[in-house]
XYZ file of C-alpha atoms in Angstrom:
637
model
C 0.000 0.000 0.000
C 1.289 3.458 -0.783
C 0.235 7.039 -1.385
C 1.902 9.868 -3.234
C 1.797 13.476 -2.124
C 2.225 16.454 -4.431
C 5.846 17.508 -4.592
C 7.330 20.441 -2.773
C 9.539 22.899 -4.586
C 12.688 24.729 -3.578
C 12.417 27.982 -1.703
C 14.634 31.047 -1.402
C 18.227 30.662 -0.273
C 19.529 34.194 -0.869
C 18.754 37.891 -0.371
C 18.793 41.057 -2.464
C 19.867 44.681 -2.119
C 18.060 47.200 -4.328
C 17.411 50.924 -4.503
C 18.186 54.109 -6.441
C 21.150 56.461 -6.891
C 20.383 60.154 -7.356
C 21.702 63.648 -6.844
C 18.965 66.055 -5.885
C 16.163 65.429 -8.369
C 18.507 63.880 -10.932
C 18.726 60.107 -11.288
C 22.296 58.938 -11.862
C 22.980 56.218 -14.437
C 26.227 54.283 -14.393
C 27.041 54.713 -10.703
C 28.982 51.747 -9.266
C 27.331 50.005 -6.320
C 29.379 47.534 -4.299
C 28.255 45.207 -1.523
C 31.074 43.692 0.526
C 30.243 40.648 2.660
C 32.863 41.293 5.323
C 33.109 37.770 6.837
C 34.141 36.240 3.494
C 35.442 39.235 1.562
C 32.911 38.436 -1.161
C 32.310 41.469 -3.380
C 29.117 41.956 -5.368
C 29.097 44.785 -7.927
C 26.632 46.352 -10.311
C 25.853 49.707 -11.887
C 22.759 51.854 -11.788
C 20.530 51.837 -14.839
C 19.211 54.792 -16.865
C 16.550 55.584 -14.258
C 19.059 55.393 -11.382
C 17.755 52.046 -10.122
C 20.028 49.148 -9.216
C 19.663 45.558 -8.039
C 22.134 43.202 -6.406
C 20.331 39.821 -6.353
C 21.321 36.365 -5.081
C 23.448 37.575 -2.157
C 24.580 35.479 0.794
C 22.278 35.858 3.773
C 23.624 37.281 7.013
C 26.405 39.830 7.160
C 27.494 42.341 8.064
C 27.612 43.962 4.632
C 29.196 47.264 3.646
C 27.260 48.869 0.788
C 29.052 51.651 -1.060
C 28.419 53.762 -4.152
C 30.789 55.810 -6.288
C 30.310 58.049 -9.307
C 32.701 60.327 -11.150
C 32.408 63.889 -9.857
C 30.524 62.910 -6.716
C 31.500 62.086 -3.166
C 31.306 58.335 -2.441
C 28.899 57.137 0.207
C 28.668 53.925 2.185
C 26.329 52.116 4.520
C 27.734 49.478 6.827
C 26.619 46.928 9.405
C 23.791 45.669 7.186
C 22.535 42.140 7.864
C 20.317 40.370 5.349
C 17.636 37.778 6.003
C 16.576 35.083 3.571
C 14.192 36.153 0.820
C 14.587 39.840 1.650
C 14.893 42.796 -0.691
C 16.885 45.255 1.413
C 16.193 48.747 0.181
C 18.985 51.325 0.144
C 18.694 54.621 -1.727
C 21.736 56.854 -2.144
C 21.719 60.613 -2.673
C 25.177 61.773 -3.771
C 26.755 65.202 -3.381
C 29.026 66.724 -6.010
C 32.703 66.488 -5.072
C 33.246 70.240 -5.515
C 31.395 70.689 -2.250
C 33.923 70.272 0.539
C 32.279 67.904 2.997
C 33.604 65.105 5.158
C 33.078 61.577 3.907
C 29.580 60.341 4.700
C 29.405 56.941 6.402
C 25.944 55.729 7.382
C 25.615 52.916 9.875
C 22.411 50.952 9.593
C 20.966 47.690 10.796
C 18.382 45.623 9.024
C 14.770 45.297 10.129
C 13.561 41.850 9.089
C 9.927 42.986 9.266
C 10.059 45.949 6.877
C 10.912 44.255 3.610
C 9.295 45.582 0.457
C 9.348 42.118 -1.139
C 7.321 40.579 1.668
C 3.768 39.490 0.916
C 1.563 37.538 3.309
C 2.171 36.258 6.807
C 5.650 34.991 7.652
C 8.111 34.684 10.498
C 11.897 34.981 10.210
C 14.097 33.419 12.876
C 17.701 34.615 12.862
C 20.816 33.054 14.326
C 20.732 35.624 17.137
C 17.315 34.347 18.206
C 18.442 30.729 17.952
C 21.411 31.510 20.230
C 19.414 33.462 22.798
C 16.097 31.664 23.071
C 15.656 28.482 25.139
C 15.102 25.171 23.380
C 13.877 21.965 24.992
C 14.458 19.534 22.138
C 17.141 21.414 20.167
C 14.845 21.217 17.178
C 13.597 23.341 14.306
C 10.099 22.883 15.774
C 11.138 24.731 18.939
C 11.684 27.886 16.882
C 8.947 27.487 14.275
C 6.469 27.947 17.143
C 7.522 31.606 17.242
C 5.045 31.958 14.372
C 1.862 33.035 16.236
C -0.477 30.500 14.592
C 1.835 27.513 15.083
C 0.757 24.430 17.016
C 3.812 22.255 16.625
C 4.232 22.048 12.853
C 0.484 22.513 12.301
C 0.445 26.152 11.267
C -2.373 28.478 10.328
C -4.956 25.767 11.041
C -3.460 23.391 8.459
C -2.072 19.910 9.075
C 1.699 19.548 8.920
C 1.167 16.980 6.132
C 0.510 19.927 3.791
C 3.767 21.721 4.654
C 6.860 22.097 2.523
C 10.164 21.682 4.365
C 13.334 22.751 2.558
C 16.914 23.109 3.773
C 19.292 25.107 1.573
C 16.805 24.759 -1.264
C 16.730 20.944 -1.058
C 13.483 19.009 -0.703
C 13.226 17.703 2.910
C 9.748 16.201 2.701
C 8.549 12.642 3.012
C 6.112 12.556 0.109
C 4.576 9.317 1.428
C 3.314 11.290 4.409
C 5.054 9.004 6.916
C 6.051 12.019 9.030
C 5.982 15.807 8.929
C 9.775 16.057 8.753
C 12.563 13.783 7.553
C 13.751 11.668 10.472
C 10.437 12.253 12.231
C 9.623 8.566 12.755
C 12.792 8.104 14.821
C 12.441 11.460 16.605
C 15.626 12.704 14.899
C 16.258 16.215 13.647
C 17.304 16.332 9.967
C 20.027 18.909 10.644
C 21.875 20.008 13.770
C 20.676 23.218 15.395
C 24.328 24.352 15.472
C 24.406 24.289 11.659
C 21.393 26.575 11.132
C 21.785 30.237 10.182
C 18.165 31.301 9.588
C 14.655 29.833 9.444
C 11.887 31.303 7.306
C 8.249 30.346 7.968
C 5.947 31.342 5.073
C 2.331 30.918 6.165
C 0.622 32.609 3.204
C 3.158 33.306 0.465
C 2.058 35.014 -2.743
C 5.356 34.900 -4.607
C 5.136 32.555 -7.619
C 8.529 31.027 -6.780
C 6.946 29.340 -3.759
C 4.674 26.450 -4.642
C 3.842 22.802 -4.361
C 2.266 23.041 -0.898
C -1.066 23.987 0.621
C 0.143 24.472 4.192
C 3.241 26.388 5.287
C 6.669 26.694 3.713
C 9.431 26.144 6.280
C 12.729 27.166 4.734
C 16.001 26.647 6.618
C 19.393 28.025 5.597
C 22.578 26.532 7.050
C 25.804 28.299 7.971
C 28.693 29.010 5.614
C 32.411 29.351 6.169
C 34.204 32.711 6.234
C 37.736 34.129 6.071
C 38.158 33.337 9.747
C 38.521 29.793 11.018
C 35.784 29.094 13.535
C 34.975 25.885 15.321
C 32.998 24.603 18.254
C 32.473 21.487 20.317
C 29.423 20.866 22.453
C 27.923 18.141 24.559
C 24.643 17.975 26.455
C 23.971 15.147 28.896
C 20.886 14.283 30.878
C 19.869 11.411 33.150
C 17.337 10.575 35.844
C 19.024 12.944 38.308
C 18.489 16.019 36.090
C 14.717 16.305 36.202
C 11.955 16.644 38.749
C 9.556 13.946 39.843
C 7.173 15.792 42.177
C 3.991 17.054 40.506
C 1.853 18.697 43.172
C 1.015 16.054 45.782
C 2.102 13.236 43.402
C 5.632 11.866 43.170
C 6.458 10.045 39.958
C 8.687 6.982 40.168
C 12.274 7.723 39.183
C 13.401 5.590 36.256
C 16.970 5.428 34.952
C 17.759 6.847 31.512
C 20.669 8.400 29.665
C 20.597 11.105 27.016
C 23.788 12.322 25.364
C 24.174 14.670 22.429
C 27.584 15.751 21.226
C 28.818 17.485 18.139
C 31.320 19.805 16.534
C 31.427 22.471 13.827
C 34.286 23.881 11.780
C 34.359 26.503 9.077
C 36.908 28.674 7.367
C 38.685 29.578 4.139
C 40.262 27.147 1.705
C 41.325 30.111 -0.434
C 40.856 33.505 1.226
C 38.064 35.598 -0.286
C 37.495 32.795 -2.812
C 36.635 29.355 -1.454
C 35.105 28.476 1.927
C 33.913 25.405 3.794
C 31.643 24.636 6.707
C 30.942 21.251 8.280
C 28.796 20.187 11.232
C 28.673 16.684 12.743
C 26.378 15.572 15.551
C 25.651 12.338 17.406
C 22.606 11.652 19.598
C 22.297 8.648 21.915
C 19.373 7.925 24.215
C 18.814 4.833 26.339
C 15.576 4.810 28.346
C 13.313 2.181 29.948
C 10.724 0.946 27.484
C 8.132 0.961 30.271
C 7.986 1.467 34.023
C 5.458 -1.384 34.377
C 6.538 -4.685 35.948
C 5.039 -8.144 35.908
C 3.313 -9.173 39.150
C 4.840 -11.945 41.267
C 4.546 -13.641 44.665
C 5.526 -10.482 46.517
C 3.893 -7.887 44.285
C 0.196 -8.220 43.493
C -1.296 -6.773 40.311
C -2.212 -3.115 40.527
C -0.482 0.241 40.365
C 2.869 -0.271 38.691
C 2.384 -4.064 38.401
C 0.595 -5.747 35.498
C -1.753 -8.712 35.825
C 0.725 -10.615 33.651
C 2.701 -12.843 36.027
C 6.514 -12.972 36.057
C 6.737 -16.717 36.835
C 4.282 -17.541 34.060
C 6.174 -15.434 31.519
C 9.521 -16.882 32.581
C 8.156 -20.390 32.061
C 6.869 -19.395 28.624
C 10.260 -17.967 27.670
C 12.011 -21.168 28.728
C 9.508 -23.247 26.743
C 10.093 -21.232 23.560
C 13.857 -21.585 23.919
C 13.731 -25.358 24.437
C 10.926 -26.148 21.984
C 11.799 -23.838 19.089
C 15.261 -22.500 19.894
C 13.653 -19.051 19.968
C 14.606 -16.420 22.545
C 11.721 -13.924 22.888
C 13.825 -11.491 24.923
C 12.970 -9.908 28.258
C 9.412 -9.099 29.298
C 10.380 -6.339 31.757
C 13.274 -4.071 32.739
C 14.460 -3.632 29.151
C 15.423 -0.374 27.499
C 14.712 1.229 24.142
C 17.511 2.963 22.258
C 17.112 6.053 20.094
C 20.092 7.287 18.149
C 21.103 9.407 15.197
C 24.221 10.588 13.377
C 24.057 13.608 11.135
C 26.422 15.647 8.967
C 25.877 18.989 7.270
C 28.563 20.276 4.909
C 28.743 23.300 2.630
C 31.258 24.576 0.082
C 31.006 28.196 -1.146
C 32.998 29.291 -4.203
C 33.278 32.857 -5.481
C 34.072 31.892 -9.073
C 34.423 35.462 -10.328
C 32.718 38.821 -10.018
C 29.573 37.532 -11.709
C 29.252 33.924 -10.530
C 29.051 32.187 -7.146
C 28.560 28.474 -6.600
C 27.437 26.579 -3.489
C 27.523 22.824 -2.935
C 25.518 21.495 0.029
C 25.384 18.003 1.524
C 23.240 16.531 4.304
C 23.468 13.066 5.839
C 21.326 11.334 8.458
C 21.365 7.836 9.909
C 18.805 7.334 12.669
C 16.934 4.556 14.430
C 14.534 4.048 17.334
C 13.198 0.986 19.135
C 9.416 0.563 19.095
C 6.747 -1.685 20.580
C 4.808 -3.823 18.124
C 2.063 -1.975 16.299
C -1.340 -2.638 17.817
C -3.751 -2.924 14.880
C -4.267 -5.775 12.472
C -5.583 -4.593 9.076
C -8.980 -5.954 8.119
C -9.260 -8.321 11.078
C -10.824 -6.105 13.717
C -8.374 -7.580 16.213
C -5.695 -5.921 18.317
C -2.299 -7.371 19.187
C -0.636 -7.018 22.574
C 2.281 -4.894 21.492
C 1.975 -2.419 24.355
C 2.595 -3.056 28.090
C -0.485 -2.364 30.160
C -2.752 -3.417 32.978
C -3.241 -6.889 31.477
C -0.267 -7.313 29.176
C 3.545 -7.582 29.272
C 4.896 -8.255 25.759
C 8.380 -9.637 25.173
C 11.080 -7.354 23.777
C 11.438 -9.528 20.683
C 7.918 -8.663 19.522
C 8.943 -5.064 18.834
C 10.909 -3.551 15.967
C 13.382 -0.828 15.031
C 12.349 2.059 12.765
C 15.138 3.469 10.583
C 15.190 6.829 8.778
C 18.305 7.504 6.682
C 19.100 9.980 3.928
C 21.789 11.482 1.708
C 20.951 14.835 0.105
C 23.166 16.808 -2.298
C 22.321 20.091 -4.011
C 24.337 22.539 -6.073
C 23.389 26.170 -6.661
C 24.897 28.558 -9.239
C 24.035 32.263 -8.971
C 24.918 34.437 -11.964
C 24.632 38.180 -12.588
C 24.891 38.616 -16.348
C 24.514 42.408 -16.189
C 22.857 45.118 -14.137
C 19.572 44.037 -15.778
C 19.735 40.250 -15.782
C 20.451 37.550 -13.166
C 19.882 33.805 -12.837
C 19.693 31.116 -10.136
C 20.199 27.445 -11.081
C 19.687 24.573 -8.616
C 20.333 20.885 -9.255
C 19.826 18.309 -6.506
C 19.537 14.635 -5.590
C 17.815 13.153 -2.537
C 18.120 9.539 -1.403
C 15.728 8.472 1.385
C 15.922 5.021 2.928
C 13.164 4.255 5.445
C 12.700 0.725 6.732
C 11.924 -1.488 9.714
C 14.123 -4.172 11.223
C 12.977 -6.773 13.772
C 13.828 -7.082 17.447
C 13.242 -10.784 17.043
C 16.341 -12.950 16.713
C 14.414 -15.461 14.626
C 13.078 -14.775 11.162
C 10.753 -17.797 11.200
C 8.754 -17.393 14.422
C 5.347 -15.844 13.643
C 3.825 -13.216 15.887
C 1.798 -14.829 18.671
C -0.737 -13.178 20.982
C -1.757 -14.955 24.168
C -5.122 -13.862 25.618
C -6.487 -14.152 29.131
C -10.219 -13.585 29.746
C -10.411 -11.782 26.389
C -7.523 -9.428 27.123
C -4.042 -9.575 25.625
C -1.710 -11.243 28.153
C 1.592 -11.266 26.261
C 3.046 -11.191 22.736
C 6.160 -12.700 21.192
C 7.520 -13.383 17.705
C 8.192 -11.437 14.529
C 6.389 -8.063 14.509
C 3.614 -8.325 11.928
C 4.343 -5.160 9.910
C 8.146 -5.428 9.852
C 8.991 -8.115 7.294
C 10.522 -6.367 4.260
C 8.808 -3.122 5.257
C 10.884 -0.731 3.160
C 10.490 2.546 1.355
C 13.270 3.702 -0.944
C 12.756 7.169 -2.391
C 14.972 8.903 -4.945
C 14.289 12.514 -5.880
C 16.005 14.469 -8.662
C 15.331 18.198 -8.842
C 16.137 20.918 -11.376
C 15.161 24.545 -10.786
C 16.044 27.655 -12.756
C 14.900 31.223 -12.105
C 15.725 34.133 -14.446
C 15.165 37.720 -13.306
C 15.129 40.789 -15.583
C 15.063 44.392 -14.302
C 13.517 47.169 -16.335
C 12.614 50.494 -14.781
C 10.436 49.942 -11.718
C 9.666 46.395 -12.806
C 11.340 43.152 -11.774
C 10.280 40.350 -14.122
C 10.776 36.747 -13.019
C 10.381 33.665 -15.159
C 11.293 30.224 -13.928
C 10.804 26.499 -13.779
C 10.952 24.042 -10.877
C 10.931 20.354 -11.677
C 11.457 17.067 -9.907
C 11.342 13.374 -10.651
C 10.461 11.017 -7.801
C 11.051 7.278 -7.882
C 9.723 4.886 -5.223
C 10.321 1.266 -4.296
C 7.953 0.170 -1.545
C 7.142 -3.058 0.273
C 4.458 -3.570 2.890
C 3.177 -7.064 3.669
C 1.419 -7.333 7.062
C 1.429 -10.806 8.535
C 3.884 -12.179 5.964
C 5.393 -14.334 8.723
C 1.960 -15.257 10.086
C 0.043 -13.972 13.132
C -1.614 -16.267 15.719
C -3.965 -15.481 18.576
C -4.731 -18.009 21.329
C -7.484 -17.594 23.922
C -5.167 -18.840 26.662
C -1.709 -20.143 27.429
C -3.275 -23.601 27.825
C -4.509 -23.488 24.222
C -1.074 -22.396 23.053
C 0.742 -25.188 24.911
C -1.746 -27.780 23.626
C -1.211 -26.625 20.063
C 2.565 -26.500 20.435
C 2.853 -29.922 22.134
C 0.055 -31.855 20.460
C -0.278 -30.200 17.043
C -3.876 -29.129 17.744
C -5.246 -26.373 15.543
C -7.094 -24.574 18.326
C -5.875 -21.002 17.821
C -8.547 -18.322 18.090
C -7.389 -16.908 14.748
C -4.614 -17.122 12.224
C -3.676 -14.330 9.838
C -1.309 -14.649 6.857
C -0.505 -12.726 3.702
C 1.556 -14.216 0.915
C 2.667 -13.383 -2.594
C 0.376 -14.411 -5.443
C 2.998 -13.477 -8.039
C 4.477 -16.222 -10.240
C 7.090 -18.158 -8.310
C 6.025 -16.531 -5.045
C 8.449 -13.632 -5.428
C 7.997 -10.862 -2.904
C 5.470 -8.222 -4.068
C 7.387 -4.973 -4.423
C 5.525 -1.868 -5.521
C 7.212 0.534 -7.908
C 5.864 4.024 -8.460
C 7.029 7.435 -9.527
C 6.026 10.885 -10.633
C 7.371 13.792 -12.630
C 6.424 17.207 -11.284
C 6.691 20.194 -13.586
C 6.211 23.823 -12.581
C 6.526 27.038 -14.580
C 5.848 30.590 -13.471
C 6.102 34.225 -14.462
C 5.799 37.314 -12.272
C 6.172 41.072 -12.254
C 7.232 42.873 -9.092
C 6.312 46.517 -9.702
C 7.699 49.111 -7.292
C 4.969 51.604 -8.103
C 6.222 54.200 -5.603
C 8.958 54.418 -3.034
C 6.595 52.870 -0.468
C 4.288 50.647 -2.544
C 5.245 47.379 -4.231
C 2.758 45.378 -6.294
C 3.374 41.713 -7.111
C 1.354 39.766 -9.650
C 1.979 36.616 -11.637
C 0.810 33.123 -12.477
C 2.107 29.647 -11.707
C 1.433 26.320 -13.457
C 1.955 22.955 -11.703
C 1.424 19.509 -13.144
C 2.138 16.040 -11.762
C 2.611 13.201 -14.242
C 2.337 9.822 -12.510
C 4.274 6.781 -13.641
C 1.781 4.350 -15.188
C 3.894 1.154 -15.085
C 2.258 -0.390 -12.000
C 1.495 -4.058 -11.294
C -2.038 -4.906 -12.358
C -4.442 -7.556 -11.044
C -6.934 -8.497 -13.796
C -9.103 -10.422 -11.315
C -9.619 -7.290 -9.231
C -10.196 -5.221 -12.364
C -13.134 -7.478 -13.252
C -14.938 -6.779 -9.973
C -17.763 -4.232 -9.905
C -18.381 -1.891 -6.942
C -21.661 0.090 -7.042
C -21.665 -0.170 -10.795
C -18.011 0.804 -11.211
C -14.805 -1.127 -11.793
C -11.268 0.013 -11.092
C -7.923 -0.704 -12.713
C -5.323 -0.850 -9.920
C -2.515 -0.966 -12.477
C -3.333 2.560 -13.584
C -2.160 5.640 -11.688
C -4.194 8.881 -11.455
C -4.408 10.997 -14.588
C -2.559 14.291 -14.957
C -4.156 17.552 -13.871
C -2.833 21.041 -14.491
C -3.047 23.345 -11.483
C -3.206 27.039 -12.385
C -2.407 29.498 -9.564
C -2.834 33.223 -10.207
C -0.970 35.242 -7.568
C -1.368 38.872 -6.523
C -0.093 40.790 -3.527
C 1.088 44.171 -2.342
C 3.406 45.685 0.229
C 2.648 49.212 1.421
C 4.497 51.443 3.865
C 1.866 54.217 4.077
C 3.745 56.535 6.451
C 7.092 56.052 4.754
C 8.892 55.830 8.110
C 8.733 52.048 8.760
C 6.264 52.387 11.621
C 3.406 50.756 9.703
C 3.482 48.092 6.995
C 0.493 46.603 5.210
């Protein structure tokens, strides 16, 4: 069984500086505008056009920047200590004075306001590195900071489910299009990237820019750190155990249970070639070992009730010994066992200032994560429930659980080019490899899952977890995005395409090893010793393919998007944005068919399961405005 979600497209990774150069009422054409990114020595240059306007697009986020302007016959001016946030158009107008007037050099010091951004349309929240450093975080997660957006409830934002969100990191797709979790690594509780590697987070709740598409919820766009001309590194470690938290809640004291949590990591960044080539790398390891449950089996000295289950320790010990002697199967412990959660992650970035017109960035992300789990508790189509969870009546064996694994390798390259003072381009090419699968706790691949009941309640469970056998999802995503921007007068024309190809290999075969339920231990022992078929139920799925080969499902989709937009700066304080976006998903049609199912009729209709959904073109007109009515950045609409 599988489902495909509509693809998410890359979001912004850079910023822009734009404005005008004038002298009195005269607009100056040909003035040289320079933006110096002081940490890396990266220099961006352009010239003002005939109407005095200029644009410096595709700049590194952060700063500080020194913006300067020079023109023959006029005194140069500069503006320093400017910090840029992702997706921003920082506005800086210069008014030059003729050099014949003897005045001291003018140096303006300014800081950026992330709220007043004339390219901003709709509701959004920007979280900077300063906020990340200063604000408390419980889980050291992106989610801890996304909740700064006022409508956020976890990753459910603006009243929409997190399944409709688009998560990108450095422009790379970080979504699980099968909808298995709201964030990559979510099934194991892992973060896809270390908090120490993050520079800024952008939360777009209602974006109107045509470059943002492929989602109906919120766009969460994260940008990681880059290296600079100065070598910088860090090492950190956070440890926690049962002695580092409270247990008294009002009049109630919670039982102290042992656990260990350890997160350690390091970062390093710096120049490979000063002012030219830079690197940044972050590595982090998380290890957690905690009791799977605080419940214990009852025994001769501890009656059932409170922290003790009705499942009896002597009875379960005898069952374990029987399984070992009869089948050579060790079901594992039934109490006092721990679950492990762990992850290893790497974030690496290479920034190359090729020349005055081209910059290139190569970004890589790696995650290997896993987490122990109890057996899932539902049985599809049977109406029955297994005993995978410890409780008042039940104490399952450790071997009946499973390990969930979320791993990925993600690589994306980005080339930013300024052809002239009128034309710029951003090209992104990326590959994502996701490997999500289950592995068994059970040491035996042949023992089916077995539930033992007592008075209608689950008493214990052992064997091979019913949803784990060959439960795999391999996803490969290839993406190609290109955005061309042309400046003419007060207009900024954007035309672009964002495309991806997704390929899936999926397996899901519940009960492939068989699932038994017995009304009592007596019934189980009678069946095991005497070959009696007195199980309450037996559940099995098997392959009906020729030769009994395992039934893999192969699927895929090609997602094509094109858009065009005009950003019209109608006045100094009013920006109008209008455009249109086209999205189409083309599903791979080569799916395994079952002609016997195709022949069945349901309410007068038949269905071909070998045929994927047909293609539909989604047309999205976009319109927005940004108005600073007072002109003094005290009110923005």
